[in-house]
Structure formats: C-alpha cells, structure tokens
Amino acid sequence: MEKYTGKAIFKGVAIGRILFYGKQENTVKRSKIEDTAAEIQRYEDARKKSIEQLNSLYTDAVKKVGEENAAIFEVHAMLLDDDDFNDSVHNMIETQKVNAEYAAAVTGENFSRMFAEMDDEYFKARSADMKDISERVISVLTGKETNYTFDEPVIIAADDLMPSETVQLDKDKVLAFVTKFGSANSHTAILARTMNIPALINVPVTPDWDGKMAIVDGHTGTFYIDPDEETVKDMQAKREKDLEARRLLQELKGKENISLDGQKINLFANIGSLADVGSVLQNDGGGIGLFRSEFIYIGRDTMPTEEEQFSVYKTVAENMAGKKVIIRTLDIGADKQVDYLGLEKEDNPALGFRAIRICLTKPEIFKTQLRAIYRASVFGRISIMYPMITSVEEVEEIQKIVTQVKAELDADGIPYGEVEQGIMIETPAAAVISDELAKMVDFFSIGTNDLTQYTLAMDRQNDKLDRFYNSHHKAILRLIQKVVENGHAGGAWVGICGELGADTSLTETFLQMGVDELSVSPSMILPVRDAIRKSHAKKA
C-alpha cells in the first residue's frame, strides 16, 4: 500500500479505481502547404467551430453549475476572438507556408509563455488558457475530440484539471479527483465543492496509477494506492458514517434555523440560473440571497430585451412562491465579458470597468434591467442589490435612476411591488463607510470572496499565494463585524453571500456577530442549518 498526503478541498470518502486523466496532447507535425488562403480559411473554420463548442458548453454548464463556474468557457471563446492571436496564426501560415495545426500550436505555445512571464497575476492565469484554446482548435482541425465520459465510476487523477474540463465530466461517473497542481481557491476547487465531489490537490500524481484501486479521504487529505484490507474496512466505515450524516441532514428539512439559545437567522441560497431554483427548493432554502443575473447577458450576440429579462425574473419569483428573491444587478467585467458591450481590454480588469460602474456609465442598459425587475416584483418578493459599491455618491446616483424607472412605469400604468434596495459590501471602501451607506439602503450583503481578495491584495486563484491567503484573517472578520454593527445602527439588515457564509467553522462566530442572513450554495443549506442549531448566538 502507498500513502500520500495532499490538501483537501472537499470532504468525503471515495473508494474505486483510478483513471489517470492525461490531457490529449495533439501531436502536430510541420507540413509545407502551397495554398495559404485555403489554409487560413481552414483555420478560421476550425476557430469558429471551436467558439460554437464553447458557447454550447457554456449554456450547458450554466444549467449544471451556475454562471460563475461556467464563465471559463466564455473566457476561452473571447480569447479565440483575440486579434493578436489570430493575426499571429495567419502570419505564420502566409510567411512560412505551414499547416494550420502547426501555426496554431506554435502561437498557443508562444502566447502561453508570454503570459506566464508577465508580472500581472491576471495575465499569468491566462497562460494555461492560451494552451487550452490552441489545443481545442487543433482537435477540431485533426478531428480528435477529448472524451469526457467513462464506462464506470472512477477516481480521476491528473496533473491538473482546467475548469473547462471539470465542468464537462460526467458527474455520475466521478467518485473524486486528485491532482498534482491547483489552488484551493481556484474556480476548479469551487466547482468541486459545488458538485459535492471529494477532491485533493498537491498530490504527486503519476500515470502509473492508472487502473489501480485507491481511496480518497477528503477529511484528512490522504490518498491511498492499493490499500490493504484493514484500511479498506476502516474507510468503508468512515464513508458509511458520512452517508449516515447526510441522511440525518435530510431530517432537518422543515426545521428552523435557530441556535441553541433561541437566535433565529435566515438561510438562503446562491443561484446562477433558473435551473438552480429546483435545487434550492429541494434543499429547503428559505429564499434566494443571490441571483446572479449575468447569465441572462452572457453567451449571446445581443443585449437581452426587457421582456426576456422580465420572463426570467417572473418565473423565479413565481417558483419561489412568496419566498424572498434577491437579484444582483448586472456584474459584467473582469473575466466576464460580452462582446456586444464593446468593452476595451484593461491591464487590471479586476480593478477596472465592471459591475455598477458599467451600469452607471450606460444607464439605458441599467434602466432596462431595473424595469424588468420591478415589473416582475408583482409576482413575488423581489429585492435588488447592487455590486461593487465604493461610495455614497454611487448609491445616490442609483437612487435617482430607480426613481426615474418607477416614474416611467407609473406613467405607462405598469404595476410593481415594494422592492427592497440593498448593496453588496465587497470592497474595503464600502466596509469602512458602511455607517453612512446603511442609512441609504434596506440591507447589506457581504461578498466575502472579493472582500477577502481586495483586503489582502491577493488573487484568490493564484496557487502560489495559498500559504498567504487566509479567509479567516482578523482583518476580514473585523470588517464583517464592523459592517454588521454599522448596518444595524443605520437600520439595515446584514447578510453574507460569499463562500465564507458556508464555512461551518465560522457559523457560530457569525451568529455572535449578529449576522441576519447567510446565503450559500443549495447543497450547503442543510449542513449550515445543522451548524446553526448546534451553536450559541451569545458568547459565554
């Protein structure tokens, strides 16, 4: 028996055979061609087919795992439209008279190396993406497609897994995954937790393990190869204990989210699409604390109309049958792009033209969404929250636009309901002036993912920073406490909708801080409810 220790990114026990998942590297040979125009057209046809594949994958992934986790496909489609990349391929074909496969492979390698050597962490992260998109085009050119389905359930072992690969895996056939590289805060890690798949990173994976029996212990971060009978027996008992715990959680359906000393808290769900609503209801969510509206805008060629948006918001509100639905307004920007908005490339998009900054700069887009939301508010309990707020002036400008929208609806004789107004606290600036902001809105929702990233000045997807990245940092917890206190003093209720809200090691801390609501992925509703019911809201 061999035993290895890695870093666990999702708890659970998996027992089964290993499938070593090697990337299907296309062997590309350099060939001389005569008709360069025909070869360029061949490349363009393959590029367009690749973009069609990515758009289709995005649509499927949004339904399975939500817009945020599906965004990787949109990023790849955007990169395949990059003029510099395509000009390089065209130029190689024309000047060197080489085949499209070779030109795409060399360009992908060159761009990947160039990004890897940049100081900016965002562009460093694009290095692997450049390799990924060139491989996709080459696969189309050669007719060799990667197989993401398996005959039997397996433990996937790999050097690394791109989010684009993880999303396509047949969830029913994946027991767990184990990788050599990766970050605990990467999109892939978040996706694994969303899909409830036990996972380990930083394990010295080798192709020799393919076909061997193995055990993943996501509780201790241990990986066993060819386990002995005693270990198998122990792990089977541990797995059965996990399954029993899940069964017990089902008994919490219909129970209150109330602490041992009688403190109640709202427990809502984060969703990214209409398809997620069923999971919210199945897991007994009390409402929707974050509806990411971006998915309506992404993966299409034109702006969604007011009627299209209204139909989505109305359906969600009706399906939730009177339970609260908090819709986050358009949060486009950074690595979530839509071509039809014509946004320029930025050196540091995470700190750039995104979210509310786009809405306030392009008020007609903003007003269309607000009209759709207000019209849908007749069909349920809808609230609105605005992302990436940094100042009082931004909120004042939002309020003026909301007033205009309501006046227009009144003039048109269109009814609407009472709509709570809230803002996301995800920048240190908003947290620091939360005492002033609280007097202007009905509620705060703390986005801990970005709040942590901006407070610590660390890219949460950069695996080199794992040893420094600490979501439990005192600065983060103090900011949350400050926001809760300022919110309540100003008459606003306060929720948490970031990943930290599902961290059950902090549930009691949040109760003692006075947090009013936690919004988590649907699969975490019952585990968090269990933690609430075992906690004390008052300090001893």
XYZ file of C-alpha atoms in Angstrom:
540
model
C 0.000 0.000 0.000
C 1.198 3.500 -0.857
C 0.049 6.519 1.111
C 0.235 10.197 0.100
C -0.891 13.401 1.765
C -2.329 16.327 -0.154
C -4.569 19.291 0.543
C -8.283 18.536 0.823
C -10.647 20.919 -0.930
C -13.847 18.968 -0.295
C -14.576 16.464 2.473
C -15.824 12.959 1.881
C -14.525 9.435 1.233
C -14.312 7.808 -2.200
C -13.269 4.222 -2.970
C -12.680 2.994 -6.514
C -10.292 2.570 -9.425
C -8.065 5.355 -10.658
C -8.364 6.757 -14.126
C -5.294 8.805 -14.977
C -6.637 11.702 -16.949
C -3.880 12.896 -19.261
C -4.619 15.814 -21.487
C -4.983 14.640 -25.050
C -1.949 16.431 -26.387
C -2.208 16.635 -30.125
C 0.950 15.552 -31.919
C 1.452 18.242 -34.510
C 3.814 17.908 -37.444
C 5.015 20.797 -39.543
C 3.863 20.461 -43.148
C 4.506 22.734 -46.093
C 1.430 23.980 -47.926
C 1.018 25.870 -51.190
C -2.464 27.406 -50.964
C -2.094 29.753 -47.973
C -5.536 31.330 -48.467
C -7.224 27.934 -48.277
C -5.209 27.027 -45.163
C -6.174 30.281 -43.438
C -9.799 29.561 -44.261
C -9.369 26.057 -42.829
C -8.060 27.606 -39.601
C -10.932 30.110 -39.496
C -13.498 27.344 -39.942
C -11.940 25.395 -37.057
C -11.792 28.523 -34.889
C -15.479 29.291 -35.487
C -16.455 25.688 -34.743
C -14.424 25.871 -31.509
C -16.292 29.013 -30.462
C -19.601 27.273 -31.207
C -18.497 24.368 -28.991
C -17.543 26.755 -26.194
C -20.862 28.614 -26.394
C -22.713 25.293 -26.223
C -20.592 24.156 -23.271
C -21.280 27.449 -21.534
C -25.028 27.055 -21.929
C -24.925 23.501 -20.531
C -22.602 24.461 -17.677
C -24.790 27.384 -16.587
C -27.638 24.923 -16.060
C -25.439 22.468 -14.140
C -23.182 24.670 -12.013
C -24.273 28.281 -12.416
C -22.954 31.242 -14.370
C -19.860 31.935 -12.260
C -18.424 28.432 -12.699
C -19.391 28.321 -16.373
C -17.634 31.619 -17.142
C -14.403 29.824 -18.128
C -15.988 28.839 -21.454
C -16.880 32.432 -22.179
C -13.309 33.483 -21.411
C -11.989 30.878 -23.863
C -14.398 31.994 -26.593
C -13.267 35.577 -26.024
C -9.595 34.584 -26.314
C -10.312 32.837 -29.625
C -11.562 36.191 -30.924
C -8.342 37.952 -29.929
C -6.893 39.785 -32.958
C -3.273 39.400 -31.843
C -3.600 35.636 -31.505
C -5.361 35.170 -34.836
C -3.060 37.566 -36.682
C -0.087 35.536 -35.458
C -1.590 32.302 -36.829
C -2.448 33.925 -40.163
C 1.013 35.444 -40.460
C 2.760 32.110 -39.834
C 0.656 30.385 -42.480
C 1.313 33.125 -45.026
C 5.015 33.773 -44.461
C 6.220 30.275 -43.541
C 3.706 28.359 -45.694
C 2.934 25.950 -42.830
C -0.203 23.965 -41.987
C -2.858 25.456 -39.682
C -2.268 22.864 -36.923
C 1.395 23.814 -36.640
C 0.686 27.565 -36.741
C -1.974 27.228 -34.007
C 0.287 25.069 -31.822
C 3.292 27.397 -32.051
C 1.160 30.510 -31.490
C -0.521 28.922 -28.475
C 2.855 27.999 -27.006
C 4.293 31.470 -27.661
C 1.345 33.301 -26.109
C 1.258 30.902 -23.150
C 4.933 31.539 -22.445
C 4.497 35.287 -22.871
C 1.635 35.426 -20.355
C 3.458 33.155 -17.892
C 6.370 35.597 -17.777
C 4.220 38.650 -17.035
C 4.171 40.200 -13.569
C 0.403 40.723 -13.551
C -1.295 37.743 -11.902
C -4.418 38.035 -14.069
C -2.401 37.580 -17.248
C -0.325 34.805 -15.689
C -3.594 32.942 -15.130
C -4.357 33.291 -18.856
C -1.218 31.292 -19.722
C -2.939 27.922 -19.308
C -5.998 29.246 -21.131
C -3.925 30.024 -24.241
C -2.702 26.419 -24.334
C -6.243 25.207 -23.794
C -7.755 27.152 -26.692
C -4.977 26.236 -29.134
C -5.454 22.547 -28.240
C -9.181 22.870 -28.868
C -8.624 24.350 -32.342
C -6.058 21.673 -33.169
C -8.505 18.964 -32.040
C -11.102 20.334 -34.443
C -8.545 20.533 -37.260
C -7.397 16.940 -36.706
C -10.822 15.526 -35.866
C -9.641 14.233 -32.470
C -12.041 15.107 -29.669
C -11.400 14.558 -25.946
C -13.676 12.002 -24.266
C -15.191 13.213 -21.004
C -17.353 10.137 -20.334
C -16.372 6.857 -18.639
C -17.800 3.338 -18.505
C -17.730 3.056 -14.723
C -17.350 5.375 -11.714
C -13.694 6.346 -11.239
C -11.327 8.428 -9.165
C -9.773 10.858 -11.608
C -6.069 11.518 -11.122
C -4.372 14.223 -13.170
C -1.523 16.701 -13.182
C -4.167 19.397 -13.220
C -7.742 19.923 -14.312
C -8.851 23.055 -16.104
C -12.296 24.344 -15.064
C -13.337 23.805 -18.682
C -12.511 20.103 -18.301
C -14.060 19.656 -14.859
C -17.406 21.096 -15.949
C -17.658 18.579 -18.802
C -17.028 15.494 -16.669
C -19.923 13.118 -16.169
C -20.660 13.853 -12.508
C -22.391 10.498 -12.001
C -19.200 8.665 -13.031
C -16.705 10.701 -10.975
C -16.094 9.497 -7.418
C -13.393 12.065 -6.656
C -10.468 13.812 -8.232
C -6.836 14.089 -7.190
C -4.369 16.485 -8.829
C -0.708 17.356 -8.610
C -1.282 21.080 -9.085
C -4.112 23.536 -8.470
C -5.260 26.030 -5.863
C -7.781 25.622 -3.045
C -9.321 28.918 -4.162
C -9.404 28.253 -7.906
C -12.559 28.001 -9.989
C -11.980 24.243 -10.233
C -11.856 23.878 -6.452
C -15.015 25.941 -6.024
C -16.667 23.849 -8.713
C -15.701 20.606 -6.932
C -17.362 21.867 -3.772
C -20.428 22.912 -5.754
C -20.689 19.430 -7.305
C -20.063 17.684 -3.944
C -17.057 15.754 -5.280
C -14.297 14.820 -2.775
C -11.061 16.322 -4.025
C -7.373 16.594 -3.154
C -4.633 18.792 -4.623
C -0.835 18.799 -4.217
C -0.580 15.004 -4.544
C 2.413 13.654 -6.596
C 0.225 12.036 -9.265
C 1.820 9.682 -11.839
C 0.393 7.883 -14.915
C 1.475 4.548 -13.358
C -1.506 4.733 -11.011
C -3.980 4.251 -13.858
C -6.308 1.293 -13.149
C -5.206 0.773 -9.529
C -7.614 0.631 -6.601
C -7.465 3.727 -4.402
C -9.130 5.626 -1.586
C -9.551 9.392 -1.211
C -10.023 10.607 2.344
C -11.149 14.218 1.988
C -11.280 14.630 5.762
C -7.553 14.137 6.311
C -6.253 14.877 2.804
C -4.920 11.305 2.496
C -4.688 9.292 -0.736
C -4.207 5.504 -0.540
C -2.968 3.445 -3.522
C -3.663 -0.319 -3.440
C -4.997 -0.093 0.144
C -4.777 -3.160 2.390
C -7.887 -4.891 3.761
C -7.774 -3.143 7.119
C -7.588 0.313 5.513
C -10.439 -0.526 3.133
C -12.556 -1.698 6.066
C -11.824 1.471 8.069
C -12.533 3.762 5.110
C -15.751 1.926 4.244
C -16.917 2.556 7.806
C -15.894 6.201 7.518
C -17.753 6.539 4.215
C -20.857 4.949 5.733
C -20.640 7.448 8.592
C -20.573 10.272 6.021
C -23.607 8.829 4.254
C -25.440 8.476 7.551
C -24.627 12.101 8.371
C -26.140 13.127 5.039
C -29.243 11.097 5.767
C -29.559 12.777 9.167
C -29.267 16.162 7.476
C -32.347 15.315 5.443
C -34.249 15.177 8.722
C -33.506 18.889 9.147
C -35.837 19.765 6.295
C -38.675 21.872 7.634
C -36.762 22.690 10.833
C -35.992 26.254 11.918
C -32.596 27.904 11.586
C -32.357 28.620 15.286
C -29.406 28.488 17.679
C -29.309 26.626 20.977
C -30.093 29.876 22.802
C -33.010 30.828 20.565
C -31.443 33.140 17.967
C -33.005 32.802 14.507
C -31.193 33.513 11.239
C -32.340 33.410 7.621
C -30.701 30.749 5.459
C -30.919 31.432 1.732
C -29.240 30.121 -1.434
C -26.977 31.479 -4.166
C -28.044 30.635 -7.713
C -26.820 31.354 -11.225
C -29.712 30.191 -13.376
C -33.361 29.173 -13.495
C -32.271 25.525 -13.307
C -30.864 26.102 -9.799
C -34.259 27.001 -8.328
C -35.256 23.333 -8.096
C -32.150 22.606 -6.038
C -32.969 25.486 -3.670
C -36.451 24.081 -3.026
C -35.169 20.507 -2.770
C -32.697 21.561 -0.069
C -35.328 23.599 1.806
C -33.799 27.021 1.199
C -35.659 29.900 2.832
C -35.175 32.116 -0.205
C -32.599 33.235 -2.764
C -29.962 35.504 -1.298
C -28.016 35.972 -4.540
C -29.414 35.568 -8.029
C -26.548 36.272 -10.429
C -28.333 37.964 -13.309
C -25.261 37.943 -15.593
C -26.167 34.596 -17.137
C -29.018 36.317 -18.998
C -26.488 38.562 -20.753
C -23.668 36.093 -21.436
C -23.415 33.598 -24.286
C -25.455 35.613 -26.769
C -24.836 38.140 -29.556
C -27.232 40.894 -28.488
C -28.444 42.572 -25.333
C -31.357 40.714 -23.693
C -34.597 42.620 -24.079
C -36.724 43.867 -21.222
C -39.278 41.153 -21.994
C -36.663 38.375 -21.944
C -35.354 39.524 -18.562
C -38.860 40.040 -17.170
C -39.784 36.461 -18.115
C -36.792 35.028 -16.194
C -37.290 37.129 -13.056
C -41.053 36.451 -13.074
C -40.510 32.684 -13.350
C -38.017 32.625 -10.464
C -40.317 34.725 -8.268
C -43.323 32.513 -9.029
C -41.393 29.291 -8.430
C -40.162 30.552 -5.059
C -43.834 31.062 -4.069
C -43.523 34.108 -1.850
C -40.015 33.418 -0.558
C -37.565 36.297 -0.903
C -35.555 36.554 -4.147
C -32.588 38.972 -4.127
C -31.433 39.807 -7.645
C -27.921 41.177 -8.103
C -27.829 43.635 -10.977
C -25.512 43.129 -13.925
C -21.998 42.171 -12.744
C -20.132 42.074 -16.040
C -16.441 42.902 -16.358
C -13.083 41.435 -15.297
C -13.068 37.908 -16.818
C -16.821 38.019 -17.561
C -17.124 39.764 -20.910
C -19.813 40.222 -23.534
C -18.656 41.309 -26.973
C -21.727 43.378 -27.818
C -20.939 45.839 -24.999
C -17.698 46.741 -26.769
C -15.654 46.922 -23.558
C -11.981 47.706 -24.056
C -9.233 45.426 -22.758
C -7.749 46.521 -19.463
C -4.387 45.934 -17.813
C -6.045 45.130 -14.483
C -9.685 44.199 -15.156
C -10.402 43.054 -11.582
C -9.952 46.700 -10.576
C -11.421 48.108 -13.758
C -14.615 48.940 -15.603
C -17.064 46.418 -14.179
C -20.389 45.843 -12.412
C -22.103 49.033 -11.160
C -19.514 51.178 -12.945
C -20.786 49.873 -16.280
C -24.420 50.343 -15.253
C -23.927 53.952 -14.176
C -21.939 54.732 -17.331
C -24.517 53.043 -19.579
C -27.788 53.960 -17.817
C -30.056 52.696 -20.605
C -28.771 49.140 -20.030
C -29.272 49.613 -16.300
C -32.790 51.047 -16.657
C -33.877 48.170 -18.896
C -32.859 45.661 -16.232
C -34.484 47.672 -13.444
C -37.757 47.927 -15.377
C -37.781 44.148 -15.869
C -37.084 43.508 -12.178
C -39.725 45.971 -10.971
C -42.345 44.527 -13.331
C -41.570 41.010 -12.010
C -41.900 42.195 -8.401
C -45.712 41.898 -8.710
C -45.287 38.108 -8.888
C -43.261 37.552 -5.695
C -40.995 39.051 -3.029
C -38.172 40.558 -5.042
C -35.285 42.620 -3.708
C -32.402 44.230 -5.613
C -28.759 44.558 -4.653
C -26.036 46.461 -6.444
C -22.452 45.102 -6.738
C -19.026 46.715 -6.314
C -20.176 49.802 -4.415
C -17.428 52.097 -3.138
C -19.097 55.436 -2.360
C -22.179 57.308 -1.160
C -22.282 59.131 -4.495
C -22.764 55.857 -6.383
C -25.757 54.952 -4.230
C -27.241 58.432 -4.703
C -26.910 58.061 -8.472
C -28.538 54.612 -8.330
C -31.441 56.016 -6.320
C -32.052 58.745 -8.895
C -32.193 56.166 -11.704
C -34.543 53.945 -9.680
C -36.832 56.935 -9.119
C -36.847 57.622 -12.881
C -37.690 53.982 -13.658
C -40.598 53.943 -11.193
C -41.904 57.220 -12.629
C -41.795 55.764 -16.156
C -43.658 52.632 -15.037
C -46.271 54.805 -13.310
C -46.698 56.871 -16.473
C -47.188 53.690 -18.507
C -49.685 52.310 -15.998
C -47.487 49.287 -15.250
C -47.847 47.909 -11.692
C -44.939 46.953 -9.453
C -44.473 45.844 -5.869
C -42.433 47.006 -2.905
C -38.785 46.258 -3.704
C -36.095 46.268 -1.006
C -32.908 48.082 -2.026
C -29.542 46.698 -0.946
C -25.868 46.900 -1.793
C -23.031 44.407 -1.756
C -20.189 45.087 0.631
C -17.248 43.589 -1.254
C -14.750 46.440 -1.257
C -12.845 47.692 1.801
C -14.079 51.197 0.904
C -17.724 50.159 1.316
C -16.957 48.385 4.599
C -15.199 51.433 6.050
C -18.063 53.838 5.200
C -20.818 51.305 5.933
C -22.125 53.599 8.688
C -23.053 56.182 6.028
C -24.267 53.630 3.469
C -26.556 51.884 5.980
C -28.766 54.985 6.213
C -29.367 54.860 2.444
C -30.420 51.224 1.882
C -32.548 48.444 3.344
C -29.818 45.825 3.582
C -26.192 44.860 3.064
C -24.969 41.587 1.541
C -21.302 40.929 2.228
C -19.476 39.358 -0.733
C -16.622 37.722 1.162
C -14.815 36.385 -1.932
C -13.963 39.820 -3.321
C -13.786 41.459 0.106
C -11.049 38.997 1.093
C -9.229 39.358 -2.220
C -9.199 43.163 -2.144
C -8.441 43.448 1.587
C -5.472 41.062 1.434
C -4.380 42.332 -2.013
C -4.195 38.729 -3.236
C -5.577 36.972 -6.294
C -7.532 34.091 -4.760
C -6.967 31.965 -7.873
C -3.174 32.197 -7.697
C -1.958 28.891 -6.228
C 1.392 30.462 -5.297
C -0.452 32.517 -2.697
C -2.227 29.618 -0.939
C 0.099 29.782 2.063
C -0.613 33.515 2.449
C -4.301 33.602 1.510
C -6.363 33.433 4.697
C -10.129 33.971 4.502
C -10.206 33.828 8.332
C -7.769 36.746 8.606
C -8.564 39.022 11.537
C -8.881 41.964 9.171
C -11.674 40.221 7.258
C -13.584 39.195 10.394
C -13.211 42.682 11.885
C -14.541 44.256 8.704
C -17.538 41.900 8.760
C -18.187 42.760 12.419
C -17.916 46.483 11.626
C -20.347 46.152 8.708
C -22.891 44.263 10.859
C -22.707 46.851 13.656
C -22.927 49.816 11.271
C -25.712 48.197 9.279
C -27.869 47.602 12.336
C -27.185 51.072 13.729
C -28.346 52.559 10.436
C -31.457 50.388 10.169
C -30.206 47.881 7.579
C -30.199 44.111 7.966
C -26.940 42.339 7.046
C -26.304 39.083 5.206
C -23.299 37.191 3.828
C -23.453 35.726 0.318
C -19.775 34.838 -0.277
C -18.150 31.414 0.147
C -17.372 32.206 3.786
C -21.080 32.009 4.575
C -20.926 28.237 4.018
C -17.866 27.791 6.251
C -19.438 25.958 9.201
C -16.354 26.619 11.360
C -17.470 30.271 11.372
C -21.239 29.768 11.729
C -21.233 30.378 15.484
C -18.953 33.402 15.005
C -21.392 34.926 12.503
C -24.316 34.297 14.858
C -22.442 36.019 17.676
C -21.622 38.935 15.346
C -25.343 39.368 14.745
C -25.449 38.434 11.052
C -29.096 38.278 9.948
C -28.794 36.032 6.891
C -26.433 33.526 5.300
C -26.726 32.719 1.597
C -24.887 29.594 0.431
C -24.859 27.109 -2.438
C -28.017 24.922 -2.334
C -26.020 21.823 -1.353
C -24.752 23.594 1.805
C -28.116 24.710 3.175
C -28.689 21.672 5.400
C -25.089 21.415 6.710
C -25.199 25.116 7.663
C -28.620 24.649 9.274
C -27.138 21.820 11.334
C -24.270 24.091 12.428
C -26.704 26.875 13.372
C -28.760 24.524 15.526
C -25.610 23.413 17.384
C -24.320 26.961 18.001
C -24.751 29.641 20.652
C -25.549 33.158 19.469
C -24.446 34.681 22.753
C -20.882 34.455 23.943
C -20.382 32.523 27.167
